[in-house]
XYZ file of C-alpha atoms in Angstrom:
386
model
C 16.873 -25.016 20.902
C 14.876 -25.932 24.014
C 11.076 -25.477 23.950
C 9.847 -23.849 26.733
C 6.679 -21.697 27.329
C 6.330 -18.056 28.116
C 2.933 -15.797 29.043
C 1.350 -13.849 26.612
C -1.901 -12.470 27.080
C -2.416 -14.193 30.415
C -1.995 -17.447 28.720
C 0.617 -19.942 28.510
C 2.091 -19.964 24.252
C 4.239 -22.995 23.422
C 8.002 -21.498 22.391
C 8.744 -22.928 19.150
C 12.334 -23.142 17.494
C 13.373 -21.113 15.071
C 13.388 -24.314 12.368
C 9.717 -24.632 13.406
C 9.309 -21.161 12.662
C 10.690 -20.560 9.752
C 9.464 -24.161 8.254
C 6.006 -22.512 8.825
C 6.294 -20.003 6.508
C 5.416 -23.052 3.776
C 2.036 -23.661 6.030
C 0.227 -20.267 5.791
C -1.731 -19.044 2.686
C -0.010 -16.436 0.411
C -2.668 -13.733 0.901
C -1.943 -13.299 5.083
C 0.415 -12.549 7.620
C 1.152 -14.851 9.899
C 2.863 -14.322 13.568
C 4.546 -17.151 15.357
C 7.719 -16.933 16.899
C 9.356 -16.691 20.509
C 10.941 -14.884 23.205
C 14.468 -14.720 22.539
C 15.743 -14.966 26.113
C 14.461 -15.891 29.401
C 16.207 -13.293 31.543
C 14.685 -10.442 33.165
C 15.426 -7.817 29.802
C 13.708 -10.452 27.350
C 14.095 -7.383 24.481
C 17.761 -6.941 25.244
C 19.109 -8.877 22.182
C 17.266 -7.109 20.325
C 17.592 -3.670 21.246
C 19.990 -0.959 19.737
C 20.945 2.674 19.754
C 18.134 4.589 18.282
C 19.188 6.766 15.473
C 16.953 10.060 15.445
C 16.695 11.623 18.926
C 17.713 14.440 21.238
C 19.368 14.813 24.304
C 17.039 16.891 26.631
C 17.996 17.974 29.923
C 17.343 15.471 33.167
C 17.817 12.711 31.101
C 14.931 13.086 29.179
C 15.423 12.779 25.251
C 12.926 14.342 21.993
C 12.773 11.664 19.441
C 13.290 12.837 16.286
C 12.114 10.002 13.798
C 8.399 11.078 13.478
C 6.615 14.417 13.289
C 5.182 13.272 17.095
C 8.354 14.347 18.066
C 7.964 12.492 21.718
C 9.479 13.792 24.596
C 10.186 10.724 26.858
C 11.031 10.642 30.661
C 14.014 8.240 31.691
C 12.922 4.545 31.801
C 9.617 5.624 29.388
C 8.641 5.181 25.932
C 7.685 7.207 22.994
C 3.980 6.710 21.267
C 5.100 3.947 19.281
C 5.673 1.835 22.148
C 9.050 0.354 20.690
C 11.903 3.289 21.686
C 12.749 3.657 25.141
C 14.841 6.348 27.132
C 17.450 4.604 28.928
C 19.032 7.094 31.161
C 19.193 9.718 28.788
C 20.130 7.390 26.092
C 17.272 6.460 23.759
C 17.174 2.777 22.346
C 15.402 0.655 19.774
C 13.523 -2.230 21.101
C 12.843 -4.137 17.813
C 15.892 -4.692 15.777
C 15.566 -8.326 14.805
C 12.678 -9.423 16.973
C 9.546 -9.316 13.745
C 6.226 -10.537 15.064
C 5.084 -10.944 11.489
C 5.878 -12.920 8.603
C 4.486 -13.942 5.398
C 5.147 -14.684 1.464
C 2.779 -12.255 -0.087
C 2.418 -11.601 -3.589
C 3.442 -8.127 -4.330
C 0.156 -7.046 -5.656
C -1.339 -7.109 -2.136
C 0.873 -4.002 -1.035
C -0.626 -2.930 -3.668
C 2.338 -2.675 -5.725
C 1.061 -3.145 -8.991
C 3.944 -1.707 -11.148
C 6.784 -2.940 -9.168
C 8.188 -6.536 -9.749
C 4.662 -7.693 -10.972
C 4.092 -11.570 -10.343
C 6.637 -12.298 -7.557
C 6.472 -13.028 -4.750
C 7.511 -10.631 -1.642
C 8.947 -11.531 1.832
C 7.185 -9.645 4.090
C 7.790 -8.429 7.843
C 6.726 -6.447 10.816
C 7.610 -5.767 14.236
C 4.937 -4.138 16.691
C 4.486 -1.024 16.975
C 2.840 2.000 15.075
C 3.184 6.426 15.350
C -0.735 6.204 14.933
C -3.718 4.906 15.320
C -6.028 4.186 12.453
C -9.488 3.379 14.043
C -9.948 1.148 11.120
C -6.072 -0.891 11.215
C -6.485 -4.172 10.043
C -3.027 -5.138 11.963
C -3.827 -3.647 14.958
C -2.962 -6.504 17.087
C 0.310 -6.028 16.412
C 0.124 -2.246 15.339
C -1.063 -1.407 18.973
C 1.036 -3.599 20.827
C 4.491 -3.335 22.833
C 7.299 -5.838 21.360
C 6.670 -7.686 24.601
C 2.993 -7.938 24.309
C 3.800 -10.326 20.852
C 5.244 -13.375 20.081
C 8.228 -12.853 18.140
C 10.994 -14.763 16.301
C 14.738 -13.554 16.251
C 15.504 -12.826 12.826
C 18.426 -10.263 12.197
C 19.028 -8.643 8.874
C 21.395 -10.700 6.911
C 19.239 -13.789 7.721
C 16.213 -11.721 6.747
C 17.434 -11.439 3.321
C 18.973 -15.276 3.306
C 15.684 -16.287 4.059
C 13.746 -14.379 1.297
C 16.368 -15.438 -1.243
C 16.078 -19.221 -0.348
C 12.340 -18.603 -0.607
C 12.723 -17.175 -4.382
C 11.395 -13.998 -3.338
C 12.252 -11.114 -5.509
C 12.071 -8.059 -2.839
C 11.710 -7.809 0.806
C 9.229 -5.562 2.471
C 8.570 -3.595 5.744
C 4.706 -4.042 5.767
C 1.595 -4.824 8.227
C 2.009 -2.388 10.785
C 4.584 1.054 10.541
C 8.385 -0.080 8.926
C 9.346 4.233 10.398
C 8.725 2.884 13.928
C 11.682 -0.045 12.765
C 13.604 2.292 10.737
C 17.263 1.099 12.337
C 15.922 -2.828 11.592
C 14.648 -2.470 7.831
C 17.373 -0.032 7.119
C 20.073 -2.712 7.604
C 17.748 -5.153 5.703
C 17.518 -2.944 2.769
C 21.285 -2.310 2.897
C 22.203 -6.164 3.116
C 19.609 -6.754 0.275
C 20.829 -4.407 -2.283
C 24.378 -5.984 -1.245
C 22.685 -9.303 -2.406
C 21.002 -8.476 -5.416
C 17.598 -8.430 -3.587
C 15.125 -5.380 -3.657
C 13.467 -3.567 -1.030
C 10.760 -1.436 -0.379
C 7.971 -0.360 2.320
C 4.626 0.120 2.726
C 3.848 3.113 5.410
C 1.657 5.636 6.068
C 4.443 8.330 5.500
C 3.783 10.045 9.022
C 7.764 10.644 9.364
C 10.196 13.382 9.412
C 12.167 14.210 6.111
C 16.086 13.725 7.071
C 15.025 9.754 8.162
C 12.915 9.516 5.117
C 15.788 10.456 2.916
C 18.372 7.973 4.673
C 15.759 5.262 3.742
C 15.403 6.517 0.261
C 19.296 5.745 -0.298
C 18.639 2.227 0.378
C 14.949 1.406 -0.710
C 13.879 0.350 -4.243
C 9.921 1.412 -3.529
C 7.693 2.729 -1.265
C 3.731 2.726 -1.027
C 1.962 5.464 1.105
C -0.647 5.203 2.328
C -2.327 8.494 2.002
C -5.089 8.048 4.560
C -7.476 10.998 3.309
C -7.084 14.706 1.819
C -8.734 16.323 5.157
C -7.225 17.421 7.805
C -9.959 16.486 10.654
C -10.262 12.776 9.287
C -6.050 12.476 9.846
C -6.432 14.117 13.965
C -9.961 12.475 14.603
C -9.514 8.699 12.980
C -5.982 8.129 12.579
C -4.159 10.262 15.276
C -1.749 11.709 12.805
C -1.547 14.679 10.849
C -1.945 14.975 7.075
C 0.660 17.539 6.202
C 4.058 15.763 7.218
C 2.442 12.686 4.948
C 2.377 15.006 1.644
C 5.297 16.390 2.646
C 6.850 12.587 2.612
C 5.271 12.066 -0.955
C 7.026 14.942 -2.370
C 10.246 14.002 -0.713
C 9.626 10.318 -2.378
C 8.881 11.655 -5.418
C 12.537 13.706 -5.665
C 14.074 10.499 -5.119
C 14.815 7.495 -7.539
C 12.721 5.571 -5.651
C 9.591 4.089 -6.962
C 6.014 5.591 -5.459
C 2.965 3.907 -5.255
C -0.001 5.594 -3.454
C -3.110 3.424 -1.903
C -6.276 5.338 -0.837
C -8.689 2.848 1.384
C -12.412 4.451 0.540
C -14.121 4.413 4.248
C -17.654 5.132 3.558
C -19.379 8.488 5.033
C -15.954 9.638 6.400
C -13.127 10.370 3.125
C -15.434 9.444 0.251
C -16.398 12.935 -0.767
C -15.935 13.311 -4.774
C -14.611 16.932 -4.180
C -12.117 15.876 -1.740
C -10.922 13.048 -3.820
C -11.036 15.351 -7.068
C -8.726 18.097 -4.953
C -6.495 14.789 -4.191
C -6.061 14.417 -7.653
C -5.059 17.453 -8.686
C -2.416 17.514 -6.200
C -1.069 14.333 -6.915
C -0.927 15.198 -10.259
C 0.594 18.859 -9.694
C 3.284 17.951 -7.231
C 3.679 14.351 -7.819
C 3.074 14.135 -11.851
C 0.644 11.932 -13.561
C 2.322 8.332 -13.487
C 2.433 7.792 -9.927
C 0.022 4.517 -9.202
C -2.841 5.178 -7.114
C -5.262 2.398 -5.925
C -8.113 3.138 -4.345
C -9.033 0.489 -2.208
C -12.226 -0.959 -0.335
C -13.403 -0.767 3.269
C -14.248 -3.851 5.155
C -15.398 -2.907 8.958
C -12.735 -4.131 11.405
C -11.468 -3.002 14.795
C -13.029 0.321 15.813
C -15.161 1.124 12.864
C -17.191 -1.825 12.403
C -20.329 -0.023 12.486
C -19.566 1.100 9.132
C -20.675 -1.048 5.791
C -18.212 -2.012 3.011
C -17.641 0.608 0.737
C -19.913 0.029 -2.412
C -17.765 -1.217 -5.518
C -19.925 1.787 -7.374
C -18.177 4.071 -5.311
C -14.350 3.193 -5.891
C -15.399 3.150 -9.783
C -16.597 6.928 -9.305
C -13.478 7.475 -7.565
C -11.019 6.358 -10.506
C -12.974 7.767 -13.345
C -12.858 11.341 -11.324
C -9.194 10.402 -11.039
C -8.279 9.734 -14.958
C -10.529 12.585 -15.277
C -8.136 14.596 -13.546
C -5.391 13.221 -15.387
C -3.690 10.587 -13.208
C -2.721 8.052 -15.815
C -2.352 4.948 -13.609
C -5.604 4.756 -11.319
C -6.833 1.207 -10.015
C -9.858 -0.370 -7.950
C -8.912 -2.391 -4.754
C -9.849 -5.617 -2.673
C -12.785 -5.743 -5.540
C -11.607 -9.107 -7.292
C -12.644 -9.128 -11.230
C -13.191 -5.508 -11.042
C -11.654 -4.077 -14.440
C -10.149 -1.353 -12.563
C -7.613 -4.106 -11.306
C -5.966 -4.271 -14.897
C -2.828 -1.879 -16.133
C -3.934 -0.083 -19.305
C -1.987 1.525 -21.325
C -2.435 5.391 -20.575
C -1.519 6.206 -24.468
C -3.720 3.516 -26.312
C -5.987 2.091 -23.214
C -5.148 -1.560 -24.273
C -4.331 -4.019 -21.160
C -1.023 -4.492 -21.076
C -1.483 -6.128 -17.227
C -4.433 -8.526 -16.605
C -5.068 -9.107 -12.840
C -7.693 -11.160 -10.983
C -7.004 -10.408 -7.550
C -3.810 -10.497 -6.292
C -2.678 -12.843 -8.808
C -1.580 -11.924 -12.679
C -3.235 -13.454 -15.277
C -1.261 -12.428 -18.036
C 1.602 -9.701 -18.399
C 1.626 -8.441 -22.213
C 4.447 -6.055 -21.851
C 7.582 -6.166 -23.683
C 10.718 -4.725 -21.922
C 8.617 -2.399 -20.074
C 6.825 -0.901 -22.898
C 3.433 -1.453 -24.528
C 3.377 -3.929 -27.038
C 0.753 -2.201 -29.095
C 1.741 1.485 -29.028
C 5.657 0.732 -27.818
C 4.513 3.635 -25.235
C 6.634 2.981 -22.082
C 4.435 2.069 -19.061
C 6.766 4.032 -16.022
C 7.702 1.365 -13.273
C 10.247 -1.435 -12.464
C 9.680 -4.462 -14.392
C 11.483 -7.739 -14.870
C 12.674 -9.052 -18.150
């Protein structure tokens, strides 16, 4: 491929070839996503190769459409885009502009997502396009989640090639993550279906702000879902995330009714969602609606994006939340972003002995034998290898 250059955010950026881009996978830390790529076309519509008819929308009079992918249900005029910035109305037909043009790729330990009961100790081929249907004030990937696809660098990587690349790099799973997989639904769905055909597992890391019908279609192809439950307070969702809590809770119940593995993460933000009364209320809801065996991760906030004025979460707050959740009857509760904390380990809920020992994103030792505790033989829920 001929090298040339493209404008990006007012600067000249060197294009890279596909080989160079994929080679760069080896050069980055496994604990951080990387962004690289190229504009796939020098024509008047550089997104044309990645434009596909959207699956969920309704036509309205006057060449308008109503998107039915997420609860926002954007009503979009001709030549306009929805809130996510990656779906466009063209003469009364709705299109996704991000089918096969990821802007972030990485090989991560699956523990980074975090998934602690899904293929522990394996590598996850992770990808994302631009765009999101929320705008969290503490988003750690805001540079891509709040961008339109033409404003980030991307690489052409269609579903079959993505799965082949994941296999070539000996990853056991391929994940939609970093930004919001819901907004690149068609792309991630095709990847998950291709992955299953090739014997590779797939998962998404999502905020769960999705309508039921597309989520149910997603679940037929996926093996695991991690939901980022932002808070158990409606006002937090409105003011901090520009979203709604109720649809997320419905998504959690929909996932739990399926055969797909589910884990939940709760980022504890000081002064905003660290009320122990609310956390206990959330844990009671999880136990009642989802069951005691769904893993729950309390992770540490660090100042970023629009919330640089707040301090990092005290470790004692995470430990207090974990203890409160276990007191409410949840079996697998973790602390996250605190390397070395005992709350990173998995303990058998029956005999309380450690069955998986971790240090940060790294596995120190897996004691499980065929998914069971080696000491009391209790089954540990999850998706295990061997």
